XYZ file of N, CA and C in Angstrom:
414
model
N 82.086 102.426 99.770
C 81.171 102.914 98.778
C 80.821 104.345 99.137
N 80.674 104.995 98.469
C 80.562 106.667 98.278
C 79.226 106.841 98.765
N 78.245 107.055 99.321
C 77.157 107.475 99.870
C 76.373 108.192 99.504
N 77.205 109.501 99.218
C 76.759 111.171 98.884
C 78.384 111.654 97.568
N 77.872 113.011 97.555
C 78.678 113.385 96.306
C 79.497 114.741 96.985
N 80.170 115.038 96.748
C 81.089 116.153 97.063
C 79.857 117.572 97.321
N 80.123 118.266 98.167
C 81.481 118.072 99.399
C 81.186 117.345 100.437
N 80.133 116.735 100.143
C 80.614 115.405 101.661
C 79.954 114.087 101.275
N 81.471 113.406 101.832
C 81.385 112.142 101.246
C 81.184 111.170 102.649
N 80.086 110.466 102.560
C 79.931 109.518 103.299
C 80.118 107.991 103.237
N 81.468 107.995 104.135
C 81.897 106.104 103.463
C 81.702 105.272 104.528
N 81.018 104.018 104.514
C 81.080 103.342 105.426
C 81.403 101.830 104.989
N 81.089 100.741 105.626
C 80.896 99.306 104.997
C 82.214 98.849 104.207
N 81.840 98.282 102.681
C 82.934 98.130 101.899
C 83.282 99.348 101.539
N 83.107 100.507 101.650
C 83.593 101.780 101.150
C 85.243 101.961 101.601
N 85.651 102.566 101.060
C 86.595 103.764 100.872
C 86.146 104.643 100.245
N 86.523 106.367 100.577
C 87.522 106.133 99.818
C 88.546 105.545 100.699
N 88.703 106.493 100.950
C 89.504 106.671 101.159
C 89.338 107.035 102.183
N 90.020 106.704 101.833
C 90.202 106.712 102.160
C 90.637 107.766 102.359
N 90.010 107.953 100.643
C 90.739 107.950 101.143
C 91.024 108.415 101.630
N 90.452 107.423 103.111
C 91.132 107.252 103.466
C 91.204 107.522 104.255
N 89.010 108.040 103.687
C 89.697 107.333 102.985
C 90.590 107.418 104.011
N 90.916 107.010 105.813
C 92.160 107.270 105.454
C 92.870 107.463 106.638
N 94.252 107.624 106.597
C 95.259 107.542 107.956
C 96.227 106.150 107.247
N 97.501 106.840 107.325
C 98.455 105.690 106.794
C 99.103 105.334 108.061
N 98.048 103.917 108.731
C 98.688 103.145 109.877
C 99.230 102.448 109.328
N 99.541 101.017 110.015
C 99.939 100.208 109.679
C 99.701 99.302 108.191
N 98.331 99.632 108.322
C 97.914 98.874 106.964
C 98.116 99.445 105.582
N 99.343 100.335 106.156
C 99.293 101.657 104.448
C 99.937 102.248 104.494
N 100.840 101.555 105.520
C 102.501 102.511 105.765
C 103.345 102.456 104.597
N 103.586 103.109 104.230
C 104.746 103.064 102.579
C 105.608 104.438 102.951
N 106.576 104.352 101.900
C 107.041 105.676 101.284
C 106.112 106.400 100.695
N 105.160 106.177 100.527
C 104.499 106.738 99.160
C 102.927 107.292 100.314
N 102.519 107.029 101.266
C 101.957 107.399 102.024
C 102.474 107.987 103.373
N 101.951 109.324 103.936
C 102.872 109.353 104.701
C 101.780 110.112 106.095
N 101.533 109.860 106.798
C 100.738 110.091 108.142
C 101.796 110.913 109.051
N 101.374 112.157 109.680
C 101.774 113.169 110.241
C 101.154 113.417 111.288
N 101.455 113.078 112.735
C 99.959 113.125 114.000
C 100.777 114.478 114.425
N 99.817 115.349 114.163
C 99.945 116.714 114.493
C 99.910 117.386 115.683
N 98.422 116.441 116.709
C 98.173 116.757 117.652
C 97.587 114.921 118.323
N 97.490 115.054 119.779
C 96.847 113.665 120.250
C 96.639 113.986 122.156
N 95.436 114.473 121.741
C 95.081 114.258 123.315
C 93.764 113.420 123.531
N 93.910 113.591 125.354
C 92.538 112.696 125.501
C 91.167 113.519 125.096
N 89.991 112.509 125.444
C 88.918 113.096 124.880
C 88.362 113.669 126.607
N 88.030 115.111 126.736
C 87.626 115.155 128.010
C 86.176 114.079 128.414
N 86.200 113.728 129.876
C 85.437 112.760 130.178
C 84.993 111.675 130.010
N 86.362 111.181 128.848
C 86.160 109.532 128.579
C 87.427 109.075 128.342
N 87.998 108.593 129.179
C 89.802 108.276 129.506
C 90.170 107.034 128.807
N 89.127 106.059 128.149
C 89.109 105.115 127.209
C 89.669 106.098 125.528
N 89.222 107.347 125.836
C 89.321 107.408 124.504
C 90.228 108.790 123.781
N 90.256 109.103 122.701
C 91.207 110.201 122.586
C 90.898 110.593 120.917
N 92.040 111.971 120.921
C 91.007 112.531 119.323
C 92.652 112.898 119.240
N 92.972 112.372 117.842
C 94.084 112.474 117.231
C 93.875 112.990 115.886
N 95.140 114.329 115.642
C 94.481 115.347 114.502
C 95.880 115.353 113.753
N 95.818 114.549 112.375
C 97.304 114.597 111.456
C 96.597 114.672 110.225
N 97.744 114.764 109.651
C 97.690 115.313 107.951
C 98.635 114.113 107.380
N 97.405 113.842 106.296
C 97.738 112.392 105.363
C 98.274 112.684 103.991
N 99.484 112.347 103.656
C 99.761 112.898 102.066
C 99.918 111.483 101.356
N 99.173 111.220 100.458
C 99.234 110.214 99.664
C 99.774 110.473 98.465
N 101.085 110.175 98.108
C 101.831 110.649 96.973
C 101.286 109.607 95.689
N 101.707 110.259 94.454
C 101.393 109.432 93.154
C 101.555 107.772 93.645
N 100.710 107.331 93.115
C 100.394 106.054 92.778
C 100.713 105.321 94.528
N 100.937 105.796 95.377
C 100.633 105.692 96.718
C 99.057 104.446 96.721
N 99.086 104.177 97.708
C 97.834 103.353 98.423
C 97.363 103.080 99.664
N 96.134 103.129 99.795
C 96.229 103.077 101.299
C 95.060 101.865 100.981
N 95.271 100.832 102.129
C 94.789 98.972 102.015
C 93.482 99.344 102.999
N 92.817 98.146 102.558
C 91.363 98.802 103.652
C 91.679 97.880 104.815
N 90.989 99.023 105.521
C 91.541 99.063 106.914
C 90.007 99.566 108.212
N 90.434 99.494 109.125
C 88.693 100.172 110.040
C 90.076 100.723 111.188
N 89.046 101.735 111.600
C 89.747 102.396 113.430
C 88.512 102.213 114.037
N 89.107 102.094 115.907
C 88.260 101.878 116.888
C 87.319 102.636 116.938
N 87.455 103.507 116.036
C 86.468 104.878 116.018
C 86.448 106.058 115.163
N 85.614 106.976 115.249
C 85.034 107.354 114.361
C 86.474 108.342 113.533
N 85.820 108.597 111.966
C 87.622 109.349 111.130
C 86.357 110.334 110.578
N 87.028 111.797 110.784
C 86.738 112.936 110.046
C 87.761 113.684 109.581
N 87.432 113.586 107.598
C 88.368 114.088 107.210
C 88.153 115.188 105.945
N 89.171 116.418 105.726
C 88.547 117.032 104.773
C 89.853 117.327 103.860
N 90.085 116.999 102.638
C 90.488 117.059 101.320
C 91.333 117.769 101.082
N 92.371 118.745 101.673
C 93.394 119.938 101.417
C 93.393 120.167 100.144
N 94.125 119.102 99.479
C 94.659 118.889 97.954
C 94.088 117.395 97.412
N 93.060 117.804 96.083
C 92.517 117.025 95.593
C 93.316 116.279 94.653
N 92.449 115.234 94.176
C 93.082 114.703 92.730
C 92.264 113.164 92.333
N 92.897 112.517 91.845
C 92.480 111.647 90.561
C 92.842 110.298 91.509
N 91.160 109.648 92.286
C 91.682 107.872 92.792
C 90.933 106.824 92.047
N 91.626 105.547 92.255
C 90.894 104.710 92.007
C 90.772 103.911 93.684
N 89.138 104.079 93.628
C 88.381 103.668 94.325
C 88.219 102.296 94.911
N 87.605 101.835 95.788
C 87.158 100.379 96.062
C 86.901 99.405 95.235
N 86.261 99.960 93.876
C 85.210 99.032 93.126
C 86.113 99.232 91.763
N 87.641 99.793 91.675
C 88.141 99.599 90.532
C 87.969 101.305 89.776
N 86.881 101.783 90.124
C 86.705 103.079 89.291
C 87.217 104.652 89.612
N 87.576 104.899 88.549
C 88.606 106.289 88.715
C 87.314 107.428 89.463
N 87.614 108.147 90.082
C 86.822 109.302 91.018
C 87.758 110.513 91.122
N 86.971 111.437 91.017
C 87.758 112.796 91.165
C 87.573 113.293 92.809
N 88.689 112.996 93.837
C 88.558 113.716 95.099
C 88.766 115.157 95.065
N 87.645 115.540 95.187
C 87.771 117.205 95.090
C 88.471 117.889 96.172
N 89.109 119.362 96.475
C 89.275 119.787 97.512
C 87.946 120.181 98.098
N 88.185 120.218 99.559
C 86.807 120.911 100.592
C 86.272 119.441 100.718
N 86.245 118.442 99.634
C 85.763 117.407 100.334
C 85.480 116.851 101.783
N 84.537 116.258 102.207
C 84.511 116.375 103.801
C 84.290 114.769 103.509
N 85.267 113.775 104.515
C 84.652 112.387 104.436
C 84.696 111.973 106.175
N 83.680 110.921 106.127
C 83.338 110.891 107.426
C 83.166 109.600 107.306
N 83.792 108.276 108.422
C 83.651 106.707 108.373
C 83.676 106.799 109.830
N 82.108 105.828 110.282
C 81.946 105.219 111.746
C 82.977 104.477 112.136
N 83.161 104.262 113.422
C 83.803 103.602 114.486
C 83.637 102.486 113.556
N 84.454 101.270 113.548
C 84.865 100.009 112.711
C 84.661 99.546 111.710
N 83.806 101.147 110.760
C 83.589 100.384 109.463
C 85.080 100.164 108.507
N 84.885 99.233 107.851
C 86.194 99.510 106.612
C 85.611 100.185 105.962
N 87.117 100.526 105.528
C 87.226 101.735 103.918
C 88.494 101.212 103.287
N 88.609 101.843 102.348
C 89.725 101.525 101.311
C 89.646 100.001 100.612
N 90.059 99.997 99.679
C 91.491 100.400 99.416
C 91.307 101.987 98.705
N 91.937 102.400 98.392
C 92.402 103.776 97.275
C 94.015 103.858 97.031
N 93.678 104.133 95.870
C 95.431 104.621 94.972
C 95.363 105.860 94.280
N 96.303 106.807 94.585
C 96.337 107.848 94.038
C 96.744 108.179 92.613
N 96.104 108.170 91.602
C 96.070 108.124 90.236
C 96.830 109.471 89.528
N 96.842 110.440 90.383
C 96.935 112.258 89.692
C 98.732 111.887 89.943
N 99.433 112.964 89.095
C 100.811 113.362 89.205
C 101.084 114.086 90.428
N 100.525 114.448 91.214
C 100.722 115.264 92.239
C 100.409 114.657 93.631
N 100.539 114.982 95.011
C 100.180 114.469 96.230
C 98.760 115.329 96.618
N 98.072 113.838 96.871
C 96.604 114.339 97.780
C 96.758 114.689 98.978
N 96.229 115.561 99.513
C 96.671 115.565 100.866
C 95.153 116.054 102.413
N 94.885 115.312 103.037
C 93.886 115.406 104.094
C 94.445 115.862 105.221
N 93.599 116.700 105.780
C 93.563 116.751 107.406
C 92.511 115.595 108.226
N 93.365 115.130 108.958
C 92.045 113.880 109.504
C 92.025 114.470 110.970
N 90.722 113.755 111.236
C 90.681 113.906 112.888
C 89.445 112.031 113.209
N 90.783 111.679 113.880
C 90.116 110.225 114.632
C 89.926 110.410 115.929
N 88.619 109.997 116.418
C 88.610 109.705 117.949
C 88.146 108.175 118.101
N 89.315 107.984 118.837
C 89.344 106.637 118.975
C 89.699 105.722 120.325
N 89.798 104.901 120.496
C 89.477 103.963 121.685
C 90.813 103.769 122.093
N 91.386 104.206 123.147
C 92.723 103.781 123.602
C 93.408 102.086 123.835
N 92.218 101.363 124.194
C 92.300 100.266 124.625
C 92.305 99.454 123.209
N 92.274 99.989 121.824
C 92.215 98.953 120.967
C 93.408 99.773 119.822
N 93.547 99.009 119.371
C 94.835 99.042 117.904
C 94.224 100.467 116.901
N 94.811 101.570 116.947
C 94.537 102.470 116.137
C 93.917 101.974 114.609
N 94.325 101.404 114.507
C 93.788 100.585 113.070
C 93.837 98.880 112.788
N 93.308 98.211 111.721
C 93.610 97.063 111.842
C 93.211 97.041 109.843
N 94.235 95.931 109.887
C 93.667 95.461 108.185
C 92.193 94.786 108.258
N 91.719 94.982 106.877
C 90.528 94.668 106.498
C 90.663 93.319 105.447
N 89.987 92.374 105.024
C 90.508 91.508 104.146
C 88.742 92.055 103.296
């Protein structure tokens, strides 16, 4: 669920967006049509449990990403906007500059990319080494 309104979107709970997403196409949202890019991945200084991983998410037309939670916390901001449908069924305009931000194990998603064109995020997760970068959400 959306929290706040552009430019920063706060998702936590049943939210997505996105994802989207909103977001990181792990396992739970691996497609052709989604495509996760880990750009960078080091540890976090002074906590060897944990680490901050920095990729770029392109969610192509009609793409999806399934709700999902990480061990930890996702900051992400909007490159290339466009046209999703949301958690709750309803179309939303992801703007660019968007900033979205989801705590350590909340779910988010689902989201599907509705626009003719690819959305595309820079994410940054820091997350828990000792647990599954992501996990499905039911």
């Amino acid at each position: 669920m959306i929290r706040s309104a552009p430019p920063c979107l706060a998702l936590a709970g049943a939210a997505m967006l996105a994802s989207a997403a909103m977001l990181g196409a792990t396992p739970a949202q691996a497609s052709d049509l989604v495509v996760h890019e880990v750009l960078s991945e080091q540890p976090l200084s002074d906590a060897p449990d944990m680490k901050v991983v920095i990729s770029q998410v392109t969610i192509k037309p009609d793409g999806t990403v399934g709700r999902h939670a990480h061990p930890g916390d996702m900051h992400a901001v909007v490159l290339r906007g466009g046209r999703i449908e949301g958690p709750d069924g309803a179309e939303q305009v992801l703007a660019e500059g968007t900033v979205i931000f989801v705590s350590a194990g909340d779910a988010h998603g689902p989201l599907r990319n509705l626009s003719d064109s690819d959305i595309e995020l820079m994410v940054t997760y820091v997350v828990n080494v000792l647990e599954p970068f992501s996990w499905p959400v039911e």
